[in-house]
C-alpha cells in the first residue's frame, strides 16, 4: 500500500500565513495602524455622544477605489512582472540553442580551435550575468571574472551596456571563424538570428525598467485609498462601536497591501524578496553551459578513443 505524502504547501500553510519575510507587512503596517488609530478616535468621539456616525459616507467612493486599485494596479504590475519572466526565460532558451549551434557549426581544424570555441561559449553565461547587472545599474562584478578573459573584464568595467559589448565579442569570434572558412553563410546567419533574440530580450527588459507606471496615477490612487479608509469609521462606528478601529485597520491593511504588491513587482529585476530570482536564473545558465562543455568534450574524447581502437583493429586484420 502506497502511503500518500503530504504536500509541503498544505503541511506548512499556517507557517506561510504567519511568515513576515516576503510579505507586504513592513510596507503597510504603519499606514494600517494609523487608520486603525483614527477609527478608535471616531469610536471615542461616538461614545461621547458626538454626531460622527454618517452611514451615507460609506458609499461615496468604494467602487472607484476598488476598481482602480484591484483591476488596473495589480493587473498592470503583474503583467510587467510576467513579461520580465518571459523575457528571461527566452534568454535561457536562446543561450542553450546558441551553445549547441556554435559547437556543432564551427569546425575545428587546428589545436587551438577547441579552446577558442570554449572561450566563446563561456561568453554566454557572461552575457546573462552582464544583463542582470545592467538591469540593476551595477558595474562589472567579480561574478563575471570566471567567464571572460582579464582583458575583457577590464574593458567591461568601463562600459555601461555590458550585454552589447559581450555580443560584440561573440560576434567578432564568429566573424573570424567565418573568414577562416569554418562557418558557412547559412550557419552564420542562423547564429546571428539567435544573438539578435538575446539583444531583443535586453531591450524588452529595458522597456519594463525605464517605463514605470505614471506617478500621477500612483499618487492619485494612494490618495483615494487613504480617503476611503478614513471615511470607513464614520460609516461603521454605529454598528461596531469600539471594534471600529480593528475593522478599519484590517480593511486598510488589505487595500494598502494590494497597492504595495503592485509596487513590489512593478520593477521585477531588483533584490526585493518578490522580484524575479535573477541570480538563480543566471546560475542555471552557468551550470547548463559548464555541463554542455564537459559532456561534449568527454563525448569527443570517447569518439577519438574508439577511432584509435578501430584503427588498431583494422591494422591487425
Tab-separated table of C-alpha atoms in Angstrom:
chain	number	residue	atom	x	y	z
A	1	UNK	CA	0.000	0.000	0.000
A	2	UNK	CA	1.466	3.331	-1.092
A	3	UNK	CA	1.375	5.997	1.551
A	4	UNK	CA	0.421	9.419	0.257
A	5	UNK	CA	2.888	12.148	1.101
A	6	UNK	CA	1.515	15.411	2.347
A	7	UNK	CA	2.074	18.432	0.161
A	8	UNK	CA	4.650	20.860	1.651
A	9	UNK	CA	2.263	23.733	0.914
A	10	UNK	CA	-0.582	22.106	2.866
A	11	UNK	CA	1.723	20.991	5.645
A	12	UNK	CA	3.112	24.460	6.305
A	13	UNK	CA	0.081	26.592	5.499
A	14	UNK	CA	-0.006	28.127	8.971
A	15	UNK	CA	3.687	28.962	8.726
A	16	UNK	CA	3.129	30.555	5.318
A	17	UNK	CA	0.264	32.684	6.621
A	18	UNK	CA	2.347	33.945	9.553
A	19	UNK	CA	5.537	34.472	7.542
A	20	UNK	CA	6.867	38.038	7.830
A	21	UNK	CA	9.709	37.896	5.303
A	22	UNK	CA	8.485	38.404	1.756
A	23	UNK	CA	5.127	39.805	2.866
A	24	UNK	CA	3.890	43.377	2.463
A	25	UNK	CA	3.505	43.866	6.212
A	26	UNK	CA	6.617	46.087	6.613
A	27	UNK	CA	5.385	48.411	3.881
A	28	UNK	CA	1.791	48.807	5.053
A	29	UNK	CA	1.877	48.300	8.821
A	30	UNK	CA	2.410	51.960	9.671
A	31	UNK	CA	-0.419	53.157	7.408
A	32	UNK	CA	-2.782	50.462	8.661
A	33	UNK	CA	-2.104	51.311	12.299
A	34	UNK	CA	-2.674	54.982	11.545
A	35	UNK	CA	-6.076	54.237	10.003
A	36	UNK	CA	-6.901	51.912	12.893
A	37	UNK	CA	-5.974	54.619	15.408
A	38	UNK	CA	-8.207	57.049	13.553
A	39	UNK	CA	-11.006	54.500	13.819
A	40	UNK	CA	-10.501	54.284	17.599
A	41	UNK	CA	-10.639	58.081	17.755
A	42	UNK	CA	-14.009	58.095	15.982
A	43	UNK	CA	-15.216	55.378	18.382
A	44	UNK	CA	-14.157	57.567	21.323
A	45	UNK	CA	-15.970	60.584	19.881
A	46	UNK	CA	-19.076	58.479	19.255
A	47	UNK	CA	-19.016	57.225	22.849
A	48	UNK	CA	-19.114	60.889	23.897
A	49	UNK	CA	-22.382	61.304	22.011
A	50	UNK	CA	-20.821	63.399	19.248
A	51	UNK	CA	-22.536	63.162	15.795
A	52	UNK	CA	-19.773	61.244	13.974
A	53	UNK	CA	-21.919	58.442	12.593
A	54	UNK	CA	-22.631	59.156	8.934
A	55	UNK	CA	-23.710	55.936	7.148
A	56	UNK	CA	-24.132	57.676	3.804
A	57	UNK	CA	-20.358	58.336	3.589
A	58	UNK	CA	-19.650	54.644	3.136
A	59	UNK	CA	-20.913	54.600	-0.454
A	60	UNK	CA	-19.123	57.664	-1.844
A	61	UNK	CA	-16.041	56.214	-3.490
A	62	UNK	CA	-15.589	52.491	-2.638
A	63	UNK	CA	-16.348	51.369	-6.187
A	64	UNK	CA	-13.826	53.829	-7.631
A	65	UNK	CA	-11.097	52.770	-5.201
A	66	UNK	CA	-11.586	49.038	-5.590
A	67	UNK	CA	-11.999	49.276	-9.373
A	68	UNK	CA	-8.859	51.324	-9.976
A	69	UNK	CA	-6.774	49.568	-7.354
A	70	UNK	CA	-7.668	45.914	-7.793
A	71	UNK	CA	-8.136	45.863	-11.572
A	72	UNK	CA	-5.662	48.303	-13.076
A	73	UNK	CA	-2.874	48.459	-10.489
A	74	UNK	CA	-2.485	44.760	-9.792
A	75	UNK	CA	-3.025	43.636	-13.383
A	76	UNK	CA	-0.568	46.175	-14.775
A	77	UNK	CA	2.105	45.373	-12.204
A	78	UNK	CA	1.754	41.621	-12.648
A	79	UNK	CA	1.819	41.994	-16.425
A	80	UNK	CA	5.195	43.726	-16.128
A	81	UNK	CA	6.432	41.011	-13.759
A	82	UNK	CA	5.307	38.179	-16.053
A	83	UNK	CA	6.673	39.903	-19.159
A	84	UNK	CA	10.062	40.147	-17.453
A	85	UNK	CA	9.933	36.444	-16.580
A	86	UNK	CA	9.101	35.504	-20.168
A	87	UNK	CA	11.998	37.592	-21.473
A	88	UNK	CA	14.418	35.901	-19.092
A	89	UNK	CA	13.007	32.500	-19.995
A	90	UNK	CA	13.618	33.334	-23.637
A	91	UNK	CA	17.186	34.295	-22.750
A	92	UNK	CA	17.775	30.905	-21.106
A	93	UNK	CA	16.427	29.007	-24.128
A	94	UNK	CA	18.336	31.152	-26.624
A	95	UNK	CA	21.610	30.673	-24.735
A	96	UNK	CA	21.133	26.899	-24.839
A	97	UNK	CA	20.376	26.980	-28.560
A	98	UNK	CA	23.383	29.190	-29.211
A	99	UNK	CA	25.694	26.872	-27.297
A	100	UNK	CA	24.578	23.855	-29.320
A	101	UNK	CA	24.648	25.796	-32.596
A	102	UNK	CA	28.160	27.154	-32.104
A	103	UNK	CA	29.566	23.799	-31.004
A	104	UNK	CA	28.106	21.939	-33.970
A	105	UNK	CA	28.566	24.616	-36.646
A	106	UNK	CA	32.126	25.788	-36.017
A	107	UNK	CA	34.670	23.297	-37.326
A	108	UNK	CA	37.947	22.530	-35.583
A	109	UNK	CA	40.981	22.304	-37.870
A	110	UNK	CA	43.748	23.486	-35.557
A	111	UNK	CA	44.636	22.538	-31.953
A	112	UNK	CA	43.645	25.977	-30.627
A	113	UNK	CA	40.194	25.911	-32.232
A	114	UNK	CA	38.722	23.896	-29.369
A	115	UNK	CA	39.875	26.408	-26.751
A	116	UNK	CA	38.635	29.324	-28.829
A	117	UNK	CA	35.247	27.684	-29.133
A	118	UNK	CA	35.038	27.017	-25.392
A	119	UNK	CA	36.007	30.637	-24.677
A	120	UNK	CA	33.206	31.756	-26.989
A	121	UNK	CA	30.680	29.530	-25.193
A	122	UNK	CA	31.752	30.984	-21.865
A	123	UNK	CA	30.665	34.382	-23.123
A	124	UNK	CA	27.058	33.153	-22.982
A	125	UNK	CA	26.864	32.947	-19.159
A	126	UNK	CA	28.789	36.221	-19.097
A	127	UNK	CA	26.033	37.746	-21.228
A	128	UNK	CA	23.344	36.647	-18.756
A	129	UNK	CA	25.323	37.980	-15.778
A	130	UNK	CA	26.026	41.251	-17.606
A	131	UNK	CA	22.331	41.596	-18.419
A	132	UNK	CA	21.420	41.113	-14.757
A	133	UNK	CA	23.968	43.718	-13.636
A	134	UNK	CA	22.876	46.121	-16.361
A	135	UNK	CA	19.236	45.942	-15.278
A	136	UNK	CA	20.310	46.629	-11.700
A	137	UNK	CA	22.501	49.597	-12.694
A	138	UNK	CA	25.574	47.836	-11.329
A	139	UNK	CA	29.113	47.756	-12.810
A	140	UNK	CA	31.055	44.634	-13.752
A	141	UNK	CA	31.445	42.456	-10.667
A	142	UNK	CA	33.574	39.513	-9.599
A	143	UNK	CA	30.813	37.221	-10.855
A	144	UNK	CA	31.911	37.962	-14.423
A	145	UNK	CA	35.595	37.131	-13.925
A	146	UNK	CA	35.466	33.325	-14.455
A	147	UNK	CA	33.688	33.715	-17.803
A	148	UNK	CA	35.805	36.326	-19.580
A	149	UNK	CA	39.496	36.991	-20.077
A	150	UNK	CA	41.283	39.538	-17.846
A	151	UNK	CA	41.447	41.993	-20.745
A	152	UNK	CA	37.754	41.602	-21.473
A	153	UNK	CA	36.894	42.041	-17.801
A	154	UNK	CA	38.955	45.222	-17.615
A	155	UNK	CA	37.142	46.641	-20.643
A	156	UNK	CA	33.715	45.701	-19.262
A	157	UNK	CA	34.391	47.714	-16.105
A	158	UNK	CA	34.406	50.887	-18.206
A	159	UNK	CA	31.313	50.083	-20.300
A	160	UNK	CA	27.741	50.839	-19.331
A	161	UNK	CA	25.935	48.473	-21.726
A	162	UNK	CA	27.821	45.283	-20.930
A	163	UNK	CA	25.444	42.891	-22.771
A	164	UNK	CA	26.056	44.794	-26.000
A	165	UNK	CA	29.821	44.577	-25.543
A	166	UNK	CA	29.713	40.839	-24.906
A	167	UNK	CA	27.575	40.417	-28.021
A	168	UNK	CA	30.253	42.280	-29.946
A	169	UNK	CA	32.949	39.962	-28.599
A	170	UNK	CA	30.955	36.902	-29.590
A	171	UNK	CA	30.206	38.416	-32.993
A	172	UNK	CA	33.913	39.068	-33.567
A	173	UNK	CA	34.702	35.413	-32.866
A	174	UNK	CA	32.053	34.218	-35.303
A	175	UNK	CA	33.230	36.637	-37.975
A	176	UNK	CA	36.812	35.418	-37.616
A	177	UNK	CA	35.739	31.802	-37.923
A	178	UNK	CA	33.653	32.684	-40.972
A	179	UNK	CA	36.648	34.342	-42.647
A	180	UNK	CA	38.677	31.200	-41.953
A	181	UNK	CA	36.054	29.144	-43.743
A	182	UNK	CA	34.895	27.298	-40.602
A	183	UNK	CA	31.351	28.687	-40.887
A	184	UNK	CA	29.022	28.897	-43.876
A	185	UNK	CA	26.815	31.863	-44.703
A	186	UNK	CA	23.733	29.955	-43.615
A	187	UNK	CA	25.271	28.925	-40.292
A	188	UNK	CA	26.473	32.444	-39.561
A	189	UNK	CA	23.056	33.939	-40.367
A	190	UNK	CA	21.325	31.358	-38.159
A	191	UNK	CA	23.590	32.131	-35.205
A	192	UNK	CA	23.163	35.874	-35.724
A	193	UNK	CA	19.387	35.400	-35.525
A	194	UNK	CA	19.754	33.846	-32.079
A	195	UNK	CA	22.087	36.647	-30.997
A	196	UNK	CA	19.515	39.184	-32.157
A	197	UNK	CA	16.966	37.415	-29.959
A	198	UNK	CA	19.256	37.907	-26.968
A	199	UNK	CA	19.527	41.629	-27.594
A	200	UNK	CA	15.779	41.878	-28.174
A	201	UNK	CA	15.298	40.350	-24.729
A	202	UNK	CA	17.569	43.000	-23.239
A	203	UNK	CA	15.545	45.692	-24.981
A	204	UNK	CA	12.296	44.236	-23.652
A	205	UNK	CA	13.642	44.284	-20.099
A	206	UNK	CA	14.818	47.860	-20.597
A	207	UNK	CA	11.306	48.828	-21.658
A	208	UNK	CA	9.928	47.473	-18.384
A	209	UNK	CA	12.699	49.016	-16.298
A	210	UNK	CA	12.586	52.505	-17.781
A	211	UNK	CA	8.820	52.872	-18.204
A	212	UNK	CA	7.351	52.999	-14.698
A	213	UNK	CA	3.657	53.455	-14.027
A	214	UNK	CA	2.897	57.216	-14.276
A	215	UNK	CA	3.456	58.907	-10.889
A	216	UNK	CA	0.207	60.882	-11.173
A	217	UNK	CA	-1.769	57.651	-11.258
A	218	UNK	CA	0.078	56.171	-8.282
A	219	UNK	CA	-0.314	59.355	-6.208
A	220	UNK	CA	-3.986	59.696	-7.014
A	221	UNK	CA	-4.598	56.051	-6.220
A	222	UNK	CA	-2.902	56.348	-2.822
A	223	UNK	CA	-4.975	59.421	-2.053
A	224	UNK	CA	-8.203	57.626	-2.903
A	225	UNK	CA	-7.327	54.624	-0.752
A	226	UNK	CA	-6.419	56.833	2.204
A	227	UNK	CA	-9.624	58.855	1.898
A	228	UNK	CA	-11.677	55.668	1.727
A	229	UNK	CA	-10.003	54.204	4.819
A	230	UNK	CA	-10.546	57.429	6.774
A	231	UNK	CA	-14.226	57.525	5.799
A	232	UNK	CA	-14.872	53.941	6.929
A	233	UNK	CA	-15.080	54.713	10.693
A	234	UNK	CA	-17.891	57.220	10.153
A	235	UNK	CA	-19.849	54.559	8.301
A	236	UNK	CA	-19.408	51.633	10.739
A	237	UNK	CA	-18.962	53.225	14.166
A	238	UNK	CA	-22.688	52.983	14.937
A	239	UNK	CA	-22.735	49.206	14.374
A	240	UNK	CA	-19.233	48.261	15.570
A	241	UNK	CA	-18.609	50.660	18.430
A	242	UNK	CA	-15.152	50.117	19.935
A	243	UNK	CA	-14.374	47.453	17.312
A	244	UNK	CA	-14.348	50.103	14.604
A	245	UNK	CA	-10.594	50.678	14.873
A	246	UNK	CA	-9.828	46.967	14.479
A	247	UNK	CA	-12.131	46.683	11.487
A	248	UNK	CA	-10.657	49.774	9.790
A	249	UNK	CA	-7.108	48.534	10.412
A	250	UNK	CA	-7.901	45.180	8.764
A	251	UNK	CA	-9.605	46.759	5.746
A	252	UNK	CA	-6.827	49.305	5.269
A	253	UNK	CA	-4.240	46.531	5.596
A	254	UNK	CA	-5.946	44.662	2.754
A	255	UNK	CA	-6.188	47.701	0.477
A	256	UNK	CA	-2.736	49.109	1.189
A	257	UNK	CA	-1.320	45.587	0.887
A	258	UNK	CA	-2.661	45.141	-2.639
A	259	UNK	CA	-1.199	48.510	-3.621
A	260	UNK	CA	2.134	47.585	-2.045
A	261	UNK	CA	2.240	44.318	-4.007
A	262	UNK	CA	1.980	46.377	-7.173
A	263	UNK	CA	4.918	48.484	-6.025
A	264	UNK	CA	6.964	45.363	-5.186
A	265	UNK	CA	6.591	43.651	-8.576
A	266	UNK	CA	6.476	46.768	-10.746
A	267	UNK	CA	10.238	46.521	-11.264
A	268	UNK	CA	10.973	42.763	-11.140
A	269	UNK	CA	14.745	42.981	-11.647
A	270	UNK	CA	15.912	44.164	-8.233
A	271	UNK	CA	16.723	42.499	-4.920
A	272	UNK	CA	13.285	42.551	-3.304
A	273	UNK	CA	12.001	39.245	-1.984
A	274	UNK	CA	9.203	39.223	-4.555
A	275	UNK	CA	11.382	40.133	-7.554
A	276	UNK	CA	12.464	37.639	-10.185
A	277	UNK	CA	15.190	35.216	-8.996
A	278	UNK	CA	17.763	36.532	-11.459
A	279	UNK	CA	20.691	35.085	-9.509
A	280	UNK	CA	19.200	31.580	-9.747
A	281	UNK	CA	18.399	32.025	-13.440
A	282	UNK	CA	21.984	33.097	-14.166
A	283	UNK	CA	23.286	30.184	-12.100
A	284	UNK	CA	21.131	27.816	-14.165
A	285	UNK	CA	22.670	29.187	-17.360
A	286	UNK	CA	26.164	28.791	-15.925
A	287	UNK	CA	25.500	25.186	-14.918
A	288	UNK	CA	23.991	24.378	-18.310
A	289	UNK	CA	26.977	25.732	-20.234
A	290	UNK	CA	29.525	24.036	-17.972
A	291	UNK	CA	27.725	20.703	-18.260
A	292	UNK	CA	27.396	21.125	-22.015
A	293	UNK	CA	31.099	21.841	-22.491
A	294	UNK	CA	32.087	18.960	-20.229
A	295	UNK	CA	29.728	16.461	-21.863
A	296	UNK	CA	30.732	17.424	-25.395
A	297	UNK	CA	34.428	17.276	-24.531
A	298	UNK	CA	34.053	13.832	-22.947
A	299	UNK	CA	31.996	12.611	-25.891
A	300	UNK	CA	34.606	13.797	-28.377
A	301	UNK	CA	37.348	12.079	-26.383
A	302	UNK	CA	35.346	8.834	-26.357
A	303	UNK	CA	34.845	9.049	-30.102
A	304	UNK	CA	38.566	9.660	-30.593
A	305	UNK	CA	39.453	6.614	-28.483
A	306	UNK	CA	37.003	4.480	-30.463
A	307	UNK	CA	38.594	5.620	-33.725
A	308	UNK	CA	42.068	4.777	-32.407
A	309	UNK	CA	40.934	1.349	-31.230
A	310	UNK	CA	39.236	0.718	-34.574
A	311	UNK	CA	42.371	1.690	-36.467
A	312	UNK	CA	44.406	-0.746	-34.372
A	313	UNK	CA	41.856	-3.491	-35.073
A	314	UNK	CA	41.940	-2.832	-38.816
A	315	UNK	CA	45.742	-2.956	-38.776
A	316	UNK	CA	45.682	-6.300	-37.050
A	317	UNK	CA	43.275	-7.652	-39.647
